[in-house]
Backbone as numpy.savetxt, mean C-alpha at the origin, in Angstrom:
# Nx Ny Nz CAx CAy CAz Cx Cy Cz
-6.47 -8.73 -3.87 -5.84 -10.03 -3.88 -5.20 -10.29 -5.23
-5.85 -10.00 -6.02 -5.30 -10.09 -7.31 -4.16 -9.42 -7.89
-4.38 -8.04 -7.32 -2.97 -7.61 -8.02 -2.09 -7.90 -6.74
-2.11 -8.58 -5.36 -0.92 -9.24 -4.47 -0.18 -10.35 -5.28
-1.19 -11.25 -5.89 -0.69 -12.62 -6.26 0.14 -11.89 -8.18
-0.33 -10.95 -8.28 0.23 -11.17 -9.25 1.47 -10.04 -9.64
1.22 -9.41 -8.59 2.92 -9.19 -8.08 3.66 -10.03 -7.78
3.51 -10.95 -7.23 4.17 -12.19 -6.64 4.48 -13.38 -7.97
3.89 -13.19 -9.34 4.15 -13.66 -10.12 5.33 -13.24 -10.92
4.96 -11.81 -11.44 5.84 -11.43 -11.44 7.31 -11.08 -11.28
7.21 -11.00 -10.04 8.51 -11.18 -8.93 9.44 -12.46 -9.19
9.00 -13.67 -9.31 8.97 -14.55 -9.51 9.69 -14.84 -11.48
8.91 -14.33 -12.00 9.28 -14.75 -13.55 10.59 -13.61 -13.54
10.68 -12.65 -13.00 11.33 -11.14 -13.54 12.61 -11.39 -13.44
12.40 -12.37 -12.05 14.14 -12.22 -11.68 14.69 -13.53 -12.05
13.74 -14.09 -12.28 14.31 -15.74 -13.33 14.59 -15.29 -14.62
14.28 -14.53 -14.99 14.69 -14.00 -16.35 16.03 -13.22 -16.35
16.01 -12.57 -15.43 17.37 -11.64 -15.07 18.68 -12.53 -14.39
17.96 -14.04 -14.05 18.94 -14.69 -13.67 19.22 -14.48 -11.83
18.40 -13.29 -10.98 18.61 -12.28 -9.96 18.49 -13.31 -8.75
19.62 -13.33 -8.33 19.32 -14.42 -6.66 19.68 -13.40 -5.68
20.01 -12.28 -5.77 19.88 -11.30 -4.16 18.46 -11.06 -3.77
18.59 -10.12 -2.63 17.44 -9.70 -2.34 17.67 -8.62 -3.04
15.85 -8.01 -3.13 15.59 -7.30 -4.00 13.69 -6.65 -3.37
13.69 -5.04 -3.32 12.43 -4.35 -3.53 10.91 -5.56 -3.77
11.19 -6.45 -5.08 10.73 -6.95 -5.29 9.69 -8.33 -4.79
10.64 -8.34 -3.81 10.21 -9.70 -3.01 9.87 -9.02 -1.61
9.56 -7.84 -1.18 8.50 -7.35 -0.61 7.30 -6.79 -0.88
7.16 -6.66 -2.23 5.89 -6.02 -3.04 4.67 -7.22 -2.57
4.65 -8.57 -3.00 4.02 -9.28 -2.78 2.88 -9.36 -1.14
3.97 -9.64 -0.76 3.27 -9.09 0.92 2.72 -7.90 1.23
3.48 -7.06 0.96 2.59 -5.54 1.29 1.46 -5.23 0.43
1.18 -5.92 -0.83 0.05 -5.60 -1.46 -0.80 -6.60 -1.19
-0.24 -7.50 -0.26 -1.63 -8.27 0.36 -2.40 -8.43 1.69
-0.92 -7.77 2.42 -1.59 -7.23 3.79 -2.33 -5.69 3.80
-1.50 -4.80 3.27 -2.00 -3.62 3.18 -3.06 -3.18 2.07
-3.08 -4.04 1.56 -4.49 -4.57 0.28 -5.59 -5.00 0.61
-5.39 -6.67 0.64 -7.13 -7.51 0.42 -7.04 -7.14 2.15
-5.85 -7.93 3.32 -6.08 -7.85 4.41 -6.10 -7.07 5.07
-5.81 -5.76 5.04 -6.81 -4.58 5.75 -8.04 -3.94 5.28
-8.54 -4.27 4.30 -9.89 -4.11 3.48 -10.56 -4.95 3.83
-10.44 -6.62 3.95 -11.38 -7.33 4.89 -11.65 -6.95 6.08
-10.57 -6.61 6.76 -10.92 -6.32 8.31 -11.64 -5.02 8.18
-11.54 -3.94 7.11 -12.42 -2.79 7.18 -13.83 -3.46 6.82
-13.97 -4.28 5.79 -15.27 -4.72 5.58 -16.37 -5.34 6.94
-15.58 -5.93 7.84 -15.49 -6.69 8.78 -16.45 -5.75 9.99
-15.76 -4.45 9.73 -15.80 -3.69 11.32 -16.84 -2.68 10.11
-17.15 -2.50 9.12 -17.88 -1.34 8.91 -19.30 -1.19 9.51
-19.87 -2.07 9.80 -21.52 -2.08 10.43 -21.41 -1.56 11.38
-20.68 -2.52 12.18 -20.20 -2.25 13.71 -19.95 -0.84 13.96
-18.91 -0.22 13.61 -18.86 1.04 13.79 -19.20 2.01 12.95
-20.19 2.00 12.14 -20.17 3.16 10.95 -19.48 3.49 9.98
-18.88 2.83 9.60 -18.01 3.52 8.78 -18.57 4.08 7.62
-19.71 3.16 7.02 -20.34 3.83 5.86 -21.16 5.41 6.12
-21.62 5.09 7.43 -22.36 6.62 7.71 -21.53 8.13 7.80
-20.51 7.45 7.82 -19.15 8.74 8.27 -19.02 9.62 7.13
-19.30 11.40 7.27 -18.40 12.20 5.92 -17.30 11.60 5.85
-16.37 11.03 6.67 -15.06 10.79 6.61 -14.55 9.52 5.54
-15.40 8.78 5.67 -15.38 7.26 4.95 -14.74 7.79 3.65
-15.47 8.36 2.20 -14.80 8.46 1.64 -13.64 9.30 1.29
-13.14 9.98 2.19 -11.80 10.56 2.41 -10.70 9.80 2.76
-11.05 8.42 3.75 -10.49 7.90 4.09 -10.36 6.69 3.03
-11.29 6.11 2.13 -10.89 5.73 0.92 -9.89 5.79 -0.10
-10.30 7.24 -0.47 -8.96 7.84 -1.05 -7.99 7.80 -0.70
-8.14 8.52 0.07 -6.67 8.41 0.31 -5.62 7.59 0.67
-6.35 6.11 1.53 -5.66 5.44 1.95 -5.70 4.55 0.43
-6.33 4.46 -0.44 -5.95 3.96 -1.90 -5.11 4.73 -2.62
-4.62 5.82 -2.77 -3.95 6.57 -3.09 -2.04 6.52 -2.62
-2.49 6.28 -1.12 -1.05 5.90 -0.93 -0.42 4.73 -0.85
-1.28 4.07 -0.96 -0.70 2.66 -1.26 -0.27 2.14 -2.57
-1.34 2.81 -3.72 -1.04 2.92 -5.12 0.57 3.55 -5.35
0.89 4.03 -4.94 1.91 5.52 -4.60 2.87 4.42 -4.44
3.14 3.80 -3.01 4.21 3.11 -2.39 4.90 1.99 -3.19
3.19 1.17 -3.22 3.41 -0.42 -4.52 4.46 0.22 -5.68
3.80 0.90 -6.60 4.78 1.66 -8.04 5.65 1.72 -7.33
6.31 2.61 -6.39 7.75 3.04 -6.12 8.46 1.88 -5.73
7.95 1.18 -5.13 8.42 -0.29 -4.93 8.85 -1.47 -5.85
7.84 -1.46 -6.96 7.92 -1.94 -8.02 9.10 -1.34 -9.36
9.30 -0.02 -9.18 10.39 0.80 -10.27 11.67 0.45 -9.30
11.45 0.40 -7.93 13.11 0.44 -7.52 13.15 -1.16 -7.81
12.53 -2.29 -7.74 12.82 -3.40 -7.56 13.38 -3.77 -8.79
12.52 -3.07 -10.05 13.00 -3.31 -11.47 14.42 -2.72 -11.82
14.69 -1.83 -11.19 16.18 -1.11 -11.55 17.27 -1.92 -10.77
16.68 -2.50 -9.28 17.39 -3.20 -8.67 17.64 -4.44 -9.53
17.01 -5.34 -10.18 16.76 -6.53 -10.58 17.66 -6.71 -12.39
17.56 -5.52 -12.42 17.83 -5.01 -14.30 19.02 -4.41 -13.94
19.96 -3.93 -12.60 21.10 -3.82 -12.57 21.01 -2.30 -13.26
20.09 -1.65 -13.64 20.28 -0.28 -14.58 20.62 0.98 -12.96
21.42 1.59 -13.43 21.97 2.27 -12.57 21.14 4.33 -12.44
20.56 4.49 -11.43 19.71 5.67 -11.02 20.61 6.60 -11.09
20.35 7.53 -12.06 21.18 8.92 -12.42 20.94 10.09 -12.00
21.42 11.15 -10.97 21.07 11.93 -11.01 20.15 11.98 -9.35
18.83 12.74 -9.79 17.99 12.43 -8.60 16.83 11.23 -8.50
17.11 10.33 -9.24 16.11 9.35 -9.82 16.01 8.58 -8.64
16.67 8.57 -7.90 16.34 7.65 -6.52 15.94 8.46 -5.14
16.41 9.08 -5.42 16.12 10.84 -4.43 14.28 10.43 -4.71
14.26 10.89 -6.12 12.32 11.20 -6.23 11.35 9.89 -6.26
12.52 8.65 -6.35 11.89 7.38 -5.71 11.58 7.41 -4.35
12.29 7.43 -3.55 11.99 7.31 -2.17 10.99 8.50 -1.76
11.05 9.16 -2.33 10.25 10.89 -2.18 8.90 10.39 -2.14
8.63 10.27 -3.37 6.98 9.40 -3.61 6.64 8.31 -2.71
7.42 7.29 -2.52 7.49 6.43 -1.92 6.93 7.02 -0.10
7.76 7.90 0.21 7.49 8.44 1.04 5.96 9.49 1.28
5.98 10.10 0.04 4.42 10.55 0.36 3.41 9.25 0.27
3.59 8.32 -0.56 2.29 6.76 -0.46 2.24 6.95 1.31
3.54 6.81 1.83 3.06 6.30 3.33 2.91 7.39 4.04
3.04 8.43 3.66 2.35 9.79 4.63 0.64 9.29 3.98
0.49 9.05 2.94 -1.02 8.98 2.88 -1.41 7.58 3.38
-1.03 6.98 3.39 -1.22 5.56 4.02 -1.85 5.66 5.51
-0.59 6.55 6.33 -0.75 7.00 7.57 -1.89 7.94 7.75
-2.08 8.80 6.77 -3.58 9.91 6.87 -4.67 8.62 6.43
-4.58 8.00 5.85 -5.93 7.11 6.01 -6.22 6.61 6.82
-5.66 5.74 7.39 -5.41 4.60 8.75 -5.72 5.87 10.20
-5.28 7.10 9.51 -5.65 8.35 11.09 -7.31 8.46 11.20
-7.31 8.53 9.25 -9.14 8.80 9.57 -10.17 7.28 9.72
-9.35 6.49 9.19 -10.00 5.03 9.53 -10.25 5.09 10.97
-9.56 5.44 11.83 -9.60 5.27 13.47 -9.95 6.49 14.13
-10.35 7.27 13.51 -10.90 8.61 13.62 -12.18 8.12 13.31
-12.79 7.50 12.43 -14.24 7.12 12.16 -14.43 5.90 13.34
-13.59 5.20 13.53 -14.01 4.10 14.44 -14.33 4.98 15.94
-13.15 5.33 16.40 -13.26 6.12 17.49 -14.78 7.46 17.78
-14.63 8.04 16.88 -16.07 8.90 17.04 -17.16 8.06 16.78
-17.45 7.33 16.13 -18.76 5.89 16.61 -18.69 5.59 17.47
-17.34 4.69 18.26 -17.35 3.96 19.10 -17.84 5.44 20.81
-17.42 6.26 20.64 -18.56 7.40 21.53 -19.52 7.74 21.10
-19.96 8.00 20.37 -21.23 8.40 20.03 -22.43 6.78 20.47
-21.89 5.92 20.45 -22.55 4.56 20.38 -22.82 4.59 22.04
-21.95 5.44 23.24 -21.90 5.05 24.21 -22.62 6.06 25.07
-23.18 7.26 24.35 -24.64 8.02 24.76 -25.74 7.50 24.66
């Protein structure tokens, strides 16, 4: 929650400073680091009894990684929004290896969320022997 709202501060002071009234990278950071942040981490907190999640080898794989790609996405989100916002112009392959990264956060995003429901799903049978 904390680093959602304070992306959202950010966002907020960066482009008042820059003067920036388009849209901009920036003014989606806020939301995605609070849905794909505090609010799918509550709902994991929510469902972990229920289905195991703590008992699972998988749990902390699925930790990682799904913190990993989200860490991944936010930054890439946050450098394009600043170049967007600062008008500084991407030379070369600098936006190529933005979206690149950007793109592996949500391949790992997607491998977490596989084993998140990979742990739900093998509880939710095992619960029904």
């Amino acid at each position: 929650m904390g680093v959602g709202l304070a992306l959202g501060v950010f966002f907020r002071e960066f482009t008042k400073i820059y003067g920036f009234t388009g849209v901009t990278s920036l003014g989606k950071l806020h939301l995605h680091a609070l849905v794909l942040g505090m609010l799918f981490f509550l709902i994991a907190a929510l469902v972990q009894d229920k289905f195991g999640l703590k008992k699972s080898k998988l749990e902390p794989w699925f930790y990682v990684t799904y913190i990993v790609g989200l860490s991944l996405f936010l930054c890439m989100l946050l450098v394009r929004g600043i170049f967007q916002v600062s008008g500084a112009v991407l030379s070369g392959g600098a936006s190529g290896a933005i979206s690149g990264i950007a793109g592996i956060g949500h391949l790992l995003i997607a491998a977490g969320l596989v084993l998140f429901f990979t742990i739900i799903l093998k509880n939710c049978k095992s619960s029904e022997n």
